[in-house]
Short mmCIF file of C-alpha atoms and ligand atoms in Angstrom, two decimals:
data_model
loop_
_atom_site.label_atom_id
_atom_site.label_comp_id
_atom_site.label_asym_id
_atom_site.label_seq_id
_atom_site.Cartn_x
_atom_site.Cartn_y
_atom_site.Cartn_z
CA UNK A 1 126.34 80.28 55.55
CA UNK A 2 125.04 81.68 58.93
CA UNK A 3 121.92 83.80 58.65
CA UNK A 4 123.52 88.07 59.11
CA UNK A 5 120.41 88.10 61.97
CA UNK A 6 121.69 85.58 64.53
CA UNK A 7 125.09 86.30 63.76
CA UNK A 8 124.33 90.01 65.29
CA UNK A 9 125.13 89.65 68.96
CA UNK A 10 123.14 92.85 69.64
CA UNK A 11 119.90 91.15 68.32
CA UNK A 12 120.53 88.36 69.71
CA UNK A 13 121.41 89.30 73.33
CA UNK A 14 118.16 91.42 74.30
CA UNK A 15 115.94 88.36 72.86
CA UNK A 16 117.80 85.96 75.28
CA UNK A 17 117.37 88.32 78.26
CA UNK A 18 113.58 88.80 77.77
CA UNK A 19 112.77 84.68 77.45
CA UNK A 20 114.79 84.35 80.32
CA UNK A 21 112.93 87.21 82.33
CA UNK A 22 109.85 86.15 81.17
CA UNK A 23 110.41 82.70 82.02
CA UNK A 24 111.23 83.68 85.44
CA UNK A 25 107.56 85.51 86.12
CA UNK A 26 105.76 82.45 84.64
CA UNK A 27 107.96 79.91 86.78
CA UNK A 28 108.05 81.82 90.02
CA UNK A 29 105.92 84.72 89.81
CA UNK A 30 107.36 86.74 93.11
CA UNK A 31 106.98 90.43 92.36
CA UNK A 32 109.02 92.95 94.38
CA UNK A 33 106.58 94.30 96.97
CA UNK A 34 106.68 98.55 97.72
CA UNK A 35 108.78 97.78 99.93
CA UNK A 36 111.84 96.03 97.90
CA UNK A 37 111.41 92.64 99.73
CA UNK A 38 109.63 89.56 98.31
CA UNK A 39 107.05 89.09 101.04
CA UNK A 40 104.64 87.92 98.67
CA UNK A 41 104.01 85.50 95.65
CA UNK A 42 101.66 87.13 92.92
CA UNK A 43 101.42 84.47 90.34
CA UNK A 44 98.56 83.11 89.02
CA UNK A 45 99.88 79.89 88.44
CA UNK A 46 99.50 79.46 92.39
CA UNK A 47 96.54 79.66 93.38
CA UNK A 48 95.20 78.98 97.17
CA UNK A 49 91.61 80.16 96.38
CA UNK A 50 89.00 78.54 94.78
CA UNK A 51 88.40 81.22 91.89
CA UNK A 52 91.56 81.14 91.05
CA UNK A 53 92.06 77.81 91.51
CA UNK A 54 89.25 77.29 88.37
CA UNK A 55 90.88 79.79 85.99
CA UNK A 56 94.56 78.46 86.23
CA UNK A 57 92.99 75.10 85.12
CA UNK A 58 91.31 76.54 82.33
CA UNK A 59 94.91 78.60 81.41
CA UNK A 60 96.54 75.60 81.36
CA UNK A 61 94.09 73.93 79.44
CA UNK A 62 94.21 77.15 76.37
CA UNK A 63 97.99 76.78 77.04
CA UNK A 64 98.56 73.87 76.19
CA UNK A 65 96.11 73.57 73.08
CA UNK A 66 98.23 77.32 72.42
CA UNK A 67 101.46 75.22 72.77
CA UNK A 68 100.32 72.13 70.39
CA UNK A 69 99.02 74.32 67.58
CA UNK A 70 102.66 76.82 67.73
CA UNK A 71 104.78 73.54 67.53
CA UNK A 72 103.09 72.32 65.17
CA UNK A 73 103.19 75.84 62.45
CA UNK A 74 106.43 76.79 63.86
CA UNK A 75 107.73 72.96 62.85
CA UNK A 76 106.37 73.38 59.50
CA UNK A 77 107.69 76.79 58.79
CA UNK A 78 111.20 75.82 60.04
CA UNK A 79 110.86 72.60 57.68
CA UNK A 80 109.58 74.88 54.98
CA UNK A 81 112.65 77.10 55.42
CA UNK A 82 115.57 74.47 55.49
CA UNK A 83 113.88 72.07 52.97
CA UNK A 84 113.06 74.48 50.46
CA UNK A 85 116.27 77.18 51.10
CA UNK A 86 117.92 78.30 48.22
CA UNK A 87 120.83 76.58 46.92
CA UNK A 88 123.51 77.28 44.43
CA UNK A 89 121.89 76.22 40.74
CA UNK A 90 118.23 77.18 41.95
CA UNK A 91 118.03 80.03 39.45
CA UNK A 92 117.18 78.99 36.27
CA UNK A 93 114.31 77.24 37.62
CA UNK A 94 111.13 78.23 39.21
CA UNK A 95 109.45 76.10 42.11
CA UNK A 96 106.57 74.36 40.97
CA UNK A 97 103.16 76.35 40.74
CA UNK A 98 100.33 75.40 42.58
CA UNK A 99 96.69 76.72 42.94
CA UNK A 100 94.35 75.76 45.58
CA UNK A 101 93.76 72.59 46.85
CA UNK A 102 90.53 71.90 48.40
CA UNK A 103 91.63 69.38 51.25
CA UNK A 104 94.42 71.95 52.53
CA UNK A 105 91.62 74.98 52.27
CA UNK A 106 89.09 72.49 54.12
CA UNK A 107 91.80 71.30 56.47
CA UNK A 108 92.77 74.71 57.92
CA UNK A 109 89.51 76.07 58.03
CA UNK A 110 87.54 73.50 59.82
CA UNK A 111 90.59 72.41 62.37
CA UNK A 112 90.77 76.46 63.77
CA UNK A 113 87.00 76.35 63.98
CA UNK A 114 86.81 73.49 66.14
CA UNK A 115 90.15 74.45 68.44
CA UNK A 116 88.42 77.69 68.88
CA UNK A 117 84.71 76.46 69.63
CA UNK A 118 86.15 73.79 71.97
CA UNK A 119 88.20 76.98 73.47
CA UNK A 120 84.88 78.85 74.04
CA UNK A 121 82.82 75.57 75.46
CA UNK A 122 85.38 75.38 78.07
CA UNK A 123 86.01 79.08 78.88
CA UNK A 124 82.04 80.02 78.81
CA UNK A 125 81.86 77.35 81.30
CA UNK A 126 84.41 78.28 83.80
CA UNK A 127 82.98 82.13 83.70
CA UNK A 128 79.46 80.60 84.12
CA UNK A 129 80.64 78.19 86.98
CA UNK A 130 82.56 81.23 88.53
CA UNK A 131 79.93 84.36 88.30
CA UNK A 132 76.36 82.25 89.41
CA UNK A 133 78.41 81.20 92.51
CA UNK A 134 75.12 81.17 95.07
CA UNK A 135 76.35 83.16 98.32
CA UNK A 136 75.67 80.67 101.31
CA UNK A 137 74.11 81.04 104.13
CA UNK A 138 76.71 82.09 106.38
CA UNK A 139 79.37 83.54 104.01
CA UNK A 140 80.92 87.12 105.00
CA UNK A 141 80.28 89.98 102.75
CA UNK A 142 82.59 93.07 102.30
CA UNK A 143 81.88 95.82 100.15
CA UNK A 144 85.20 97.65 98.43
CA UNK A 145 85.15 100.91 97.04
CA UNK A 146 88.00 101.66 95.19
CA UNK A 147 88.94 105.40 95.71
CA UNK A 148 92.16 107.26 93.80
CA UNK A 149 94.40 105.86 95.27
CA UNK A 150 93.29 103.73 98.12
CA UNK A 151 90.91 100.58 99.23
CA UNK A 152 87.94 101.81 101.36
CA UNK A 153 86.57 98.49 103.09
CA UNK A 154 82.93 98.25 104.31
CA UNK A 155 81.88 95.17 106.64
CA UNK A 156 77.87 96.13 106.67
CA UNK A 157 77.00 93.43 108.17
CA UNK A 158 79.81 93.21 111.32
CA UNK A 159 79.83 97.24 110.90
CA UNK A 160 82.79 97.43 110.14
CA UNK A 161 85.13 99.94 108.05
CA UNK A 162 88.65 100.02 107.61
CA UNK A 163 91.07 100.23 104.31
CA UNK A 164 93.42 98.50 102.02
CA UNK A 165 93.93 95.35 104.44
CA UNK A 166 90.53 93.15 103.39
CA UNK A 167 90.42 90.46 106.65
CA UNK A 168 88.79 87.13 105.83
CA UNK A 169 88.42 83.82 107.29
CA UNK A 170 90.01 80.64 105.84
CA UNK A 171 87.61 78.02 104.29
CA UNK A 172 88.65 74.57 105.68
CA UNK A 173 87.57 71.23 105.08
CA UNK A 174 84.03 70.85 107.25
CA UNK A 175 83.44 74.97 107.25
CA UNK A 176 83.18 76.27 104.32
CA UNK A 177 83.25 80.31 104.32
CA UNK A 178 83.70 81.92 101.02
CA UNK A 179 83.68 86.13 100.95
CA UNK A 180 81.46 87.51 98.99
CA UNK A 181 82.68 90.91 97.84
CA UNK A 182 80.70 93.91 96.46
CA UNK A 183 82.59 96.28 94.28
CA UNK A 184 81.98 99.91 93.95
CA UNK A 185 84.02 103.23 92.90
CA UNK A 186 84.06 106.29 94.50
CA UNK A 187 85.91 108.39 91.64
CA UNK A 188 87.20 106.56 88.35
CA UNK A 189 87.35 103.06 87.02
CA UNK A 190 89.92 100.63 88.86
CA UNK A 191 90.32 97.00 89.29
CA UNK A 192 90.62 94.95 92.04
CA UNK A 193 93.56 91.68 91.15
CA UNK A 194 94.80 89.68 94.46
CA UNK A 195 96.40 86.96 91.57
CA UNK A 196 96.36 83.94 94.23
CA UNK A 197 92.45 84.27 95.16
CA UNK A 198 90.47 85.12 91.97
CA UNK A 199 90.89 86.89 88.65
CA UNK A 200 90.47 90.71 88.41
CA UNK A 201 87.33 92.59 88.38
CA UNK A 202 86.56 96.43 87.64
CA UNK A 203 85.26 98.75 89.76
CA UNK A 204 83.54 101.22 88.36
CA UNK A 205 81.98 104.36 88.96
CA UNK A 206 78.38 104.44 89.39
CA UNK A 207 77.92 100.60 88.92
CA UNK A 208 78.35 97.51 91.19
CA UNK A 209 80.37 94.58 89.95
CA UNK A 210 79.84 91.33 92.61
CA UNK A 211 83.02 88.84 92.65
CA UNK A 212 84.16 86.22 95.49
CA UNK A 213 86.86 84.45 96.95
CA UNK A 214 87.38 80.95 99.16
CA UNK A 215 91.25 80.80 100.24
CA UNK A 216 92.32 77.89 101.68
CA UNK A 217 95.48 78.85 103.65
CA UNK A 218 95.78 81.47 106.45
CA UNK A 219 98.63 83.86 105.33
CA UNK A 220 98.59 87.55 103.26
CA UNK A 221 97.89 87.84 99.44
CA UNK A 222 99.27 90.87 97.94
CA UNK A 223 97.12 92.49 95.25
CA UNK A 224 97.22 95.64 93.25
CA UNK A 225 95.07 97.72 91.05
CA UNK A 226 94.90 96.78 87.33
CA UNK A 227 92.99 99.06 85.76
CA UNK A 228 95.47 102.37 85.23
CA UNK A 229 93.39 105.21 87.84
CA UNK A 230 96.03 108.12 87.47
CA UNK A 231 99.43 109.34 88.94
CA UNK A 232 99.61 106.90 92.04
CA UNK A 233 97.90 103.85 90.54
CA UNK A 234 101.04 101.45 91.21
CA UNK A 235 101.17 102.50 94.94
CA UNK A 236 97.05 101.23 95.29
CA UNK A 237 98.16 98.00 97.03
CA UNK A 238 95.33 95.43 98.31
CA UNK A 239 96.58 93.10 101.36
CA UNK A 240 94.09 90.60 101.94
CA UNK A 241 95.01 88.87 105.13
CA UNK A 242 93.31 85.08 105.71
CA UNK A 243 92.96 84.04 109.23
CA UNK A 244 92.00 81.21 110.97
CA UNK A 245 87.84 81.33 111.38
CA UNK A 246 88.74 82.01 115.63
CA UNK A 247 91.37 84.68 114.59
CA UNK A 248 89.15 86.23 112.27
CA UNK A 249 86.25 86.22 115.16
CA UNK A 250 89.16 88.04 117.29
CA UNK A 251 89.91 90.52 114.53
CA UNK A 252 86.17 91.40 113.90
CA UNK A 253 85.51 91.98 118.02
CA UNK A 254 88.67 94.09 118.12
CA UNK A 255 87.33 96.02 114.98
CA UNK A 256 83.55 96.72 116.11
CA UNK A 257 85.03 98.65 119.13
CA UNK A 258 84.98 102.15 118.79
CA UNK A 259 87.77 103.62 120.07
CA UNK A 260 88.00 104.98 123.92
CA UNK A 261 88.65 107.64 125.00
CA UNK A 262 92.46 107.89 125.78
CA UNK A 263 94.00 110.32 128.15
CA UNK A 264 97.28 110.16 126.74
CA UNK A 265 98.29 112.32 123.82
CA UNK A 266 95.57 114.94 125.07
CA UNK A 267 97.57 117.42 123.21
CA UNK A 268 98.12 115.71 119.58
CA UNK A 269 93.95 114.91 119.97
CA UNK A 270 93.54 118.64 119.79
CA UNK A 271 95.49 119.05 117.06
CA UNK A 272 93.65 116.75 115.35
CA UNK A 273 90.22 118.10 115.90
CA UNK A 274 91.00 121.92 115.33
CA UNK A 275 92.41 120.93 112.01
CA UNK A 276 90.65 119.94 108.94
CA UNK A 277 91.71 116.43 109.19
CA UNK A 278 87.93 115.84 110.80
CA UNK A 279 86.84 117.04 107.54
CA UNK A 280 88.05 113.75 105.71
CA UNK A 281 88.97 111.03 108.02
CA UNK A 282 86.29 109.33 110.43
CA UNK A 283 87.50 107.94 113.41
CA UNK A 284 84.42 105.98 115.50
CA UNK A 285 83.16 107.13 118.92
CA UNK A 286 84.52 110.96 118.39
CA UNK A 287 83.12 113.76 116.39
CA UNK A 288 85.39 112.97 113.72
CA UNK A 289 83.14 111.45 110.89
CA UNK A 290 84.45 112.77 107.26
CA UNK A 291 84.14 109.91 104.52
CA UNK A 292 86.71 111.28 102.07
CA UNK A 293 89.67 109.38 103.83
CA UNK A 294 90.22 106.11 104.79
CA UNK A 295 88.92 105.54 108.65
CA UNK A 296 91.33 106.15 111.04
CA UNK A 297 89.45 104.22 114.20
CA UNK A 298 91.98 101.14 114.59
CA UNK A 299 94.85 102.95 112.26
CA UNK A 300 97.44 100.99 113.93
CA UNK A 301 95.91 96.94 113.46
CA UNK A 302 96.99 97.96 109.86
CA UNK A 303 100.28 97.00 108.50
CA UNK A 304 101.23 99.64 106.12
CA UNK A 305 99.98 103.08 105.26
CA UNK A 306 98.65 104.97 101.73
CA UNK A 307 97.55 101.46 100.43
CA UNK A 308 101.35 99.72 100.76
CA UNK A 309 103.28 103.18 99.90
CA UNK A 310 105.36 102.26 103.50
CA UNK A 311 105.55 100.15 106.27
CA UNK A 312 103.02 101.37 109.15
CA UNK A 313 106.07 102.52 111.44
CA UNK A 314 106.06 105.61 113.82
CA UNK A 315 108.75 107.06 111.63
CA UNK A 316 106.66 106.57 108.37
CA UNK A 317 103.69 107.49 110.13
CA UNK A 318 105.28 111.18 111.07
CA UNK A 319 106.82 111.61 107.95
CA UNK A 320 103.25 110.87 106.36
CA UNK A 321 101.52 113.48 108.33
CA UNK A 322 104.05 116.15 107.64
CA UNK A 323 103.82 115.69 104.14
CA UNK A 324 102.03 113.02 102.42
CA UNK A 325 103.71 114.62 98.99
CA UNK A 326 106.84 113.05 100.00
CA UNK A 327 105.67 109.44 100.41
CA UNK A 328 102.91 109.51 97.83
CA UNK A 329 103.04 112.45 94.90
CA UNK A 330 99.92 113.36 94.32
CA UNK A 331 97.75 112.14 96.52
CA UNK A 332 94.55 113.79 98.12
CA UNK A 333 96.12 114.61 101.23
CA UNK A 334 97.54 117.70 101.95
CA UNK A 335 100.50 118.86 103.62
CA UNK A 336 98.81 120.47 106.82
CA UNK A 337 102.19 122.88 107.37
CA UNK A 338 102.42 122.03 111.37
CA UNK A 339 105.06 122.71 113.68
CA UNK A 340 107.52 119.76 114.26
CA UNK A 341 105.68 119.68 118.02
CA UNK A 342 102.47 119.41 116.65
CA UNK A 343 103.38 116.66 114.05
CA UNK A 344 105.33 115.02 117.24
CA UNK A 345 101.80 115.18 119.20
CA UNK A 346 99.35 114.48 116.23
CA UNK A 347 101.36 111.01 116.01
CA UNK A 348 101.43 110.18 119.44
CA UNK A 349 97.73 110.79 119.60
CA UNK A 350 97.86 108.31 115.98
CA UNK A 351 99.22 105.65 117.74
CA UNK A 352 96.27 104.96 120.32
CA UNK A 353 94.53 104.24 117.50
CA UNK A 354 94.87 100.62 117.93
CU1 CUA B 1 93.14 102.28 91.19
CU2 CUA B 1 94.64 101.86 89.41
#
């Protein structure tokens, strides 16, 4: 006789569909970036840093002890079921009746105690191993503060600032360079993940947490916040883009410029300064200097815009200035009600931002 559960197609169906899509994250792990394209893998079980590296071995490691102990119960229970089932006859007698047996009570309390005690040597050690990490002579250090909903990034060292694109060099062979990151919050708790580099870490208000990172391959790692930080929390995207050690030199020089003077877009500069956008956005080598809003001095090396809510495009970048709202609900900018000519000025002025 078939069991009334499995023979229910509407059970069965959804079960099917979620091991299948949860097989798929664990074997390929490519999450849909903001912008509906998969420019990015996000799995942990692919690693190209050395953090990370360290913590998939130990997740494979509980895995597999995970794996071991659930064949082994679910075997017995199936076993139990089809061995002992009920058959036709079975009522006039009762099983027989058994109390305690001290081998079976020793057997299953000892065996967990060990699993889990090994479990704890070998995680204890990785955390250990990962959090003393010395910073060497030499390594770059970056300070993030995590605002709602955006990455501020601080360089204090190469005096740097910029936002939601963290720049670092590649470690290879003979040079090592790890980045040594300092974690802060400006409002509430949030949590800095980039799954390829390292595991997450909080950042929270009034505290600093210290984490690092060595990738090994030049490319962008997409990251996100992980700790929920209010309306826009899934649009808080983290890009951190590995160069070689010469293009990260480049990048750095490029960065430390303040930006010139530029005689072009005369008109949108105006705009700029006699609105209130000097209030909360700094941009380096003007009078512009508020610290609310991410800093605007090299806007344009960046690739998107509102941490990964859209592509930095001209077109994105004048629909963001008319009203934020639209691309991001919610968010701390407000919709500065301009005239279509000044929004047309104010981006042209945007875009020498380079
Ligand atoms: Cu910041 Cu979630």
């Amino acid at each position: 006789m078939r069991p009334k559960v499995f023979a229910n197609q509407k059970v069965l169906r959804p079960v099917i569909v979620f091991a299948f899509s949860l097989f798929c994250i664990i074997a390929f792990g490519n999450v849909e970036s903001a912008f509906g394209k998969n420019d990015g893998v996000t799995s942990i079980f692919s690693p190209l840093s050395q953090p990370a590296q360290e913590i998939k071995e130990t997740s494979i490691l509980v895995l597999a002890v995970c794996a071991v102990i659930f064949i082994i119960v679910a075997g017995l229970l199936v076993y139990a079921i089809v061995r002992f089932r009920h058959r036709a006859g079975d009522e006039a007698s009762e099983p027989p009746q058994v109390y305690g047996s001290n081998q079976i009570e020793l057997a299953w309390t000892v065996l967990p105690i060990l699993v889990v005690f090994v479990l704890i040597l070998v995680t204890s050690r990785t955390i250990a191993d990962i959090q003393n990490r010395k910073s060497p002579p030499g390594a770059i250090q970056a300070t993030v503060v995590g605002h709602q909903w955006w990455w501020e990034i601080r360089y204090p060292e190469l005096g740097i600032v910029t936002a939601n694109e963290l720049h670092v060099p590649a470690s290879t062979g003979n040079s090592r360079q790890p980045t040594f990151l300092k974690l802060q919050s400006a409002d509430v708790a949030h949590s800095f993940w980039v799954p390829q580099l390292a595991g997450k870490t909080d950042l929270i208000p009034n505290k600093e947490n210290r984490m690092w990172i060595e990738p090994t391959k030049p490319g962008i790692y997409l990251g996100n916040c992980a700790e929920y930080c209010g309306t826009q929390h899934a649009r808080m995207l983290i890009r951190v883009v590995v160069q070689s050690p010469d293009e990260f030199d480049r990048w750095v020089r490029d960065q430390q410029q303040a930006t010139s003077v530029n005689t072009n877009a005369t008109e949108g500069r105006k705009t700029f300064f006699a609105n209130s956008c000097v209030n909360c956005h700094t941009i380096r080598g003007t009078s512009a200097q508020g610290k609310f809003g991410p800093d605007l001095t090299h806007l344009m090396s960046r690739e998107t815009l509102a941490a990964g809510a859209a592509p930095n495009t001209p077109d994105n970048l004048r629909l963001w200035v008319r009203d934020p709202q639209r691309i991001k609900l919610g968010c701390l900018m407000p919709n500065m009600q301009m005239t279509d000519q000044e929004v047309d000025q104010l981006v042209a002025y945007l875009q020498t931002l380079k």
